[in-house]
Structure formats: structure tokens, C-alpha cells
PDB file of C-alpha atoms in Angstrom:
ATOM      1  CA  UNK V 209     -39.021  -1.499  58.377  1.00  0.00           C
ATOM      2  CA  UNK V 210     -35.935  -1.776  60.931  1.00  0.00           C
ATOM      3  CA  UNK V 211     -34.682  -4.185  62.490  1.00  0.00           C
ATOM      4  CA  UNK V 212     -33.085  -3.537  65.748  1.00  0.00           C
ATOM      5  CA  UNK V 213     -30.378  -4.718  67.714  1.00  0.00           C
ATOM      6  CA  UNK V 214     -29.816  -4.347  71.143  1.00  0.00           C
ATOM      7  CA  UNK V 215     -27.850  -6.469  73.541  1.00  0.00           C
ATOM      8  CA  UNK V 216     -27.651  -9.260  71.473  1.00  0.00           C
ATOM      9  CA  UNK V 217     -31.440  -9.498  70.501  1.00  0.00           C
ATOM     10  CA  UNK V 218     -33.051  -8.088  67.643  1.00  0.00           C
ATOM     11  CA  UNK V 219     -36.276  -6.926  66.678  1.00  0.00           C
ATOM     12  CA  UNK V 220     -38.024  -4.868  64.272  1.00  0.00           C
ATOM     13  CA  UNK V 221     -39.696  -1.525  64.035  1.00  0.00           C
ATOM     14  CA  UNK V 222     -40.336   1.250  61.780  1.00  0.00           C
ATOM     15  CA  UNK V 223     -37.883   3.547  60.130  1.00  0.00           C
ATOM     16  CA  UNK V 224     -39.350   6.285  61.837  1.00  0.00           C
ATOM     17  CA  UNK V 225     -39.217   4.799  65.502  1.00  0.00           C
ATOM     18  CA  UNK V 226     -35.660   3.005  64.766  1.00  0.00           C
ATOM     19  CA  UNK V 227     -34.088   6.541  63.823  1.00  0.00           C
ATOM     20  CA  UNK V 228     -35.252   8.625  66.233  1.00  0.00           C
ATOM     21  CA  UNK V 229     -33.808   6.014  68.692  1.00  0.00           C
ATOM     22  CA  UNK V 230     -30.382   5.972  67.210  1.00  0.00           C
ATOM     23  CA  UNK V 231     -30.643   9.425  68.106  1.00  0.00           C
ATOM     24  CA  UNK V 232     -31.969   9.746  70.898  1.00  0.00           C
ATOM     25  CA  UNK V 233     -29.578   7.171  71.786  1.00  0.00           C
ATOM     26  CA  UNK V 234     -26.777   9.253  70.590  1.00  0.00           C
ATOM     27  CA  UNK V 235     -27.565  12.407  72.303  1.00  0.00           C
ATOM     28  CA  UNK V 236     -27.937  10.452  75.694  1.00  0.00           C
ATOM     29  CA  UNK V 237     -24.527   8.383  75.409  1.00  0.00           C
ATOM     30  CA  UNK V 238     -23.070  11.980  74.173  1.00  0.00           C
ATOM     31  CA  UNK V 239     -24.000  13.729  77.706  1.00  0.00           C
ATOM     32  CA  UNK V 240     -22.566  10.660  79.502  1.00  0.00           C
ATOM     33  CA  UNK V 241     -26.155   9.154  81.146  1.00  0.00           C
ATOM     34  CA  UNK V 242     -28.347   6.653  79.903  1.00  0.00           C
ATOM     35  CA  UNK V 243     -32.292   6.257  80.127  1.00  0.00           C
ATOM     36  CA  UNK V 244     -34.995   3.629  79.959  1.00  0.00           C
ATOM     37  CA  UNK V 245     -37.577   4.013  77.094  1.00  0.00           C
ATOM     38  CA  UNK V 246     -39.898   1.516  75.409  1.00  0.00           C
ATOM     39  CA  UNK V 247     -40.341   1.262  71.479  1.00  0.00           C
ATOM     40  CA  UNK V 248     -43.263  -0.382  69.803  1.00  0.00           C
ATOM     41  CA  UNK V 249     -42.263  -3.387  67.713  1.00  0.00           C
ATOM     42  CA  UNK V 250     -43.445  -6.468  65.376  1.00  0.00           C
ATOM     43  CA  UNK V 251     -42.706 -10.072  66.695  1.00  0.00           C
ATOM     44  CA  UNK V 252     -42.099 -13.145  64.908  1.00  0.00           C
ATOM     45  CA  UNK V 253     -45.143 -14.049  64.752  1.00  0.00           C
ATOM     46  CA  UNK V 254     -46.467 -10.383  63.073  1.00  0.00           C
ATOM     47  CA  UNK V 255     -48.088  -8.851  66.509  1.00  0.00           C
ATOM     48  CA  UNK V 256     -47.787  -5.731  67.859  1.00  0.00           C
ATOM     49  CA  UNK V 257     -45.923  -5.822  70.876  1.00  0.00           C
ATOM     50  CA  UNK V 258     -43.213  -3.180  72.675  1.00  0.00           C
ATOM     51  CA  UNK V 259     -40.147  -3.520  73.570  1.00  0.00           C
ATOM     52  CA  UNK V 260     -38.373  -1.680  76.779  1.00  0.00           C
ATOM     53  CA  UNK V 261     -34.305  -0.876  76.189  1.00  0.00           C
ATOM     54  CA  UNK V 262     -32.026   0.914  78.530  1.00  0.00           C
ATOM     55  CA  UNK V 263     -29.783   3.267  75.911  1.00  0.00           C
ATOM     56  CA  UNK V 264     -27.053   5.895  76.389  1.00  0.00           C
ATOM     57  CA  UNK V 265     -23.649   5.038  77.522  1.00  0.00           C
ATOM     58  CA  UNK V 266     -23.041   1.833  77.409  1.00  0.00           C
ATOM     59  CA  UNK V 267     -26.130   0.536  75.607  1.00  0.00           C
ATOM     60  CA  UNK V 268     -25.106  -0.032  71.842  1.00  0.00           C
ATOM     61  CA  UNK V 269     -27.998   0.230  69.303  1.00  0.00           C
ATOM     62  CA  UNK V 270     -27.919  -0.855  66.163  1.00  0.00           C
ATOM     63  CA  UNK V 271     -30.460  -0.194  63.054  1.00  0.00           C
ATOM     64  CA  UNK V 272     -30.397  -1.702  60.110  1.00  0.00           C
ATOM     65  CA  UNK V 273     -32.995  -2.787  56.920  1.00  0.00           C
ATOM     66  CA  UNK V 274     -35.277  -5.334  57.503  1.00  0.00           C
ATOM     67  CA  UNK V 275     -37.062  -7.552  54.736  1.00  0.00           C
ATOM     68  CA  UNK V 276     -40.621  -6.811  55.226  1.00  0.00           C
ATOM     69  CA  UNK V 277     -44.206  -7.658  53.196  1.00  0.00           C
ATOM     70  CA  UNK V 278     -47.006  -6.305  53.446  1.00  0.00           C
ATOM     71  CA  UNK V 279     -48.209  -3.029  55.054  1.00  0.00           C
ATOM     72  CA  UNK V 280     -46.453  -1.508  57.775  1.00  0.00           C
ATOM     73  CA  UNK V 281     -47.916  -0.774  61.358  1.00  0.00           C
ATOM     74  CA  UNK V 282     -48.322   3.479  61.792  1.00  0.00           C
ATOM     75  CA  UNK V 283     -45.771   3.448  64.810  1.00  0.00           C
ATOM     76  CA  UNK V 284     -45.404   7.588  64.139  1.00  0.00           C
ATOM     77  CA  UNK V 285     -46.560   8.220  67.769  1.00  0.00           C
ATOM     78  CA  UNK V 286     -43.911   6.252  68.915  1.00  0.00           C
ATOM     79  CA  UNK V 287     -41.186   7.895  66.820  1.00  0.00           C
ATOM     80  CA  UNK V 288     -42.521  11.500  67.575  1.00  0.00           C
ATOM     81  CA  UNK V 289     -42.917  10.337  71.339  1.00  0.00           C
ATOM     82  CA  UNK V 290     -38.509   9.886  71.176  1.00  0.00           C
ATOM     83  CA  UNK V 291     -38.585  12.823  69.407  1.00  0.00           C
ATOM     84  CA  UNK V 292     -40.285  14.850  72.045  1.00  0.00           C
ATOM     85  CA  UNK V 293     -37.875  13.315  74.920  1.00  0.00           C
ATOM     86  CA  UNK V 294     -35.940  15.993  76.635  1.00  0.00           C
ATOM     87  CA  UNK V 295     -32.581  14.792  75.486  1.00  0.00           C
ATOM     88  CA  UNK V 296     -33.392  14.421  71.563  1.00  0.00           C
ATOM     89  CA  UNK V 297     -31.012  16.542  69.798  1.00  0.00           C
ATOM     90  CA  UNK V 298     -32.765  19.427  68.700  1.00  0.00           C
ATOM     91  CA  UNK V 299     -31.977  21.426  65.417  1.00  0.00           C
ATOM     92  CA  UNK V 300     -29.800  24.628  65.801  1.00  0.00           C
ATOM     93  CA  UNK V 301     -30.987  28.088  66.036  1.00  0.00           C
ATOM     94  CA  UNK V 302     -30.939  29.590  62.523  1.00  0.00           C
ATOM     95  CA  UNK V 303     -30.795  33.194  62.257  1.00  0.00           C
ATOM     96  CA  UNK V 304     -33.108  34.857  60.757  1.00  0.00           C
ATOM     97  CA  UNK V 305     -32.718  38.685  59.325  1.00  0.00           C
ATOM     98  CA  UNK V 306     -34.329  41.383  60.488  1.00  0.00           C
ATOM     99  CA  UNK V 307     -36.957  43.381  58.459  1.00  0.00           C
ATOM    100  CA  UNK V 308     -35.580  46.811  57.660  1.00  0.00           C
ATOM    101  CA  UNK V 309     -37.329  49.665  58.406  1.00  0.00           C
ATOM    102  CA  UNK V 310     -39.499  49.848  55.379  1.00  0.00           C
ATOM    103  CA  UNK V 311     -41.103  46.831  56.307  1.00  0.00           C
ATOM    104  CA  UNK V 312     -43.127  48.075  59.897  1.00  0.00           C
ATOM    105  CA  UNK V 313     -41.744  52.148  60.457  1.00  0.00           C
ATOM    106  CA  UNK V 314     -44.318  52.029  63.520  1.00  0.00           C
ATOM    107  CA  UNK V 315     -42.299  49.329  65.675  1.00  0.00           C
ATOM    108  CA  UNK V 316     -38.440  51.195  65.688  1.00  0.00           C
ATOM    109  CA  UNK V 317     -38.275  53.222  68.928  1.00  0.00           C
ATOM    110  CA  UNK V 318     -36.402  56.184  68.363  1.00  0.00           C
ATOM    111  CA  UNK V 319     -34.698  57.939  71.845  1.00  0.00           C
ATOM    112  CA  UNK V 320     -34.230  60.637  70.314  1.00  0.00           C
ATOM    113  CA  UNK V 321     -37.360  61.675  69.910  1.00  0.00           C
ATOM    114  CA  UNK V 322     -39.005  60.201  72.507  1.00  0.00           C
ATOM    115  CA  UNK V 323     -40.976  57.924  70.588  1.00  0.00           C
ATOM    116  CA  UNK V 324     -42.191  55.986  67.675  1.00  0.00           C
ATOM    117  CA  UNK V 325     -40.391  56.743  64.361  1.00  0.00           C
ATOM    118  CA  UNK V 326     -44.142  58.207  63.122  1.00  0.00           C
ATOM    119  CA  UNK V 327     -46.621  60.066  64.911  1.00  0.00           C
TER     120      UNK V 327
END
């Protein structure tokens, strides 16, 4: 568990939900806008509740370890919800190599020939 803070108030969520808001967070403040999103979270008295933050430029967020006993609420819809936000940083293209031309003969076009590599 996480415990949030956020314009002077903190609260607490899971790890999963409290980094993908540092994140998305990030990647907001980084294009110079900021966005309204809501985050499930656990209030003092153990309920479930949510919690609705304002975060990009302007809008520190800070996450940190909170003590915690017991099982945790499953807040992964939550976290994969931020994840799937239009603004979350997404991982960079990774190139991949090519198969040669052992590996399909049939797909390399050949002008020369005016066609397929095989008959």
C-alpha cells in the first residue's frame, strides 16, 4: 500500500494505482497541461472510497510506503484504467529484425521477375 499526497492531504492506495499516477502525472506535467482523474482509495476508517485529483503542471504528487495490515483491496482496474489514459507514457518502439529469406521464400517480391521469389 501507498500513501498519497496531494495538496496537502494524504491518502492511501495501492502500489499499482499510486504508480501509474506518478506517471501519468509525469507525462501530463511533461506536455505542459493538467487533467482531472479519480483514484480509488482506503479511508481512515478502512472503506473503500475514491478520491478525485487534478494532476499535471502544477499539481505535485507524492507516493510513498504506507504501513498497512491485513489484505489489500484489488484496485488493478483502477491502475490499468491510468494506464490506458491517452497521455500515459507508453514504452518505445523496439525494433525487431527481420526474418531472412530462409524463413518464408514465398513473401519477397522480386521486380525482376515479375513476381514471387518461387513459382
Amino acid at each position: 500500500m501507498r500513501s498519497v499526497t496531494y495538496a496537502g492531504e494524504t491518502v492511501t492506495t495501492t502500489d499499482d494505482v499510486a504508480e501509474a499516477l506518478v506517471q501519468l502525472t509525469a507525462s501530463i506535467a511533461a506536455e505542459g497541461q493538467a487533467e482531472a482523474v479519480s483514484i480509488p482509495i482506503i479511508t481512515g476508517g478502512g472503506q473503500e472510497d475514491e478520491a478525485e485529483l487534478v494532476i499535471g503542471v502544477g499539481n505535485d504528487v507524492l507516493s510513498a510506503p504506507a504501513h498497512w495490515e491485513g489484505d489489500e483491496p484489488d484496485f488493478a482496474w483502477a491502475a490499468e484504467e491510468l494506464r490506458q489514459h491517452k497521455r500515459f507514457p507508453q514504452a518505445p518502439a523496439i525494433a525487431v529484425e527481420q526474418p531472412g529469406d530462409e524463413a518464408n521464400p514465398d513473401a519477397f517480391w522480386d521486380p525482376d521477375l515479375d513476381g514471387f521469389t518461387r513459382a
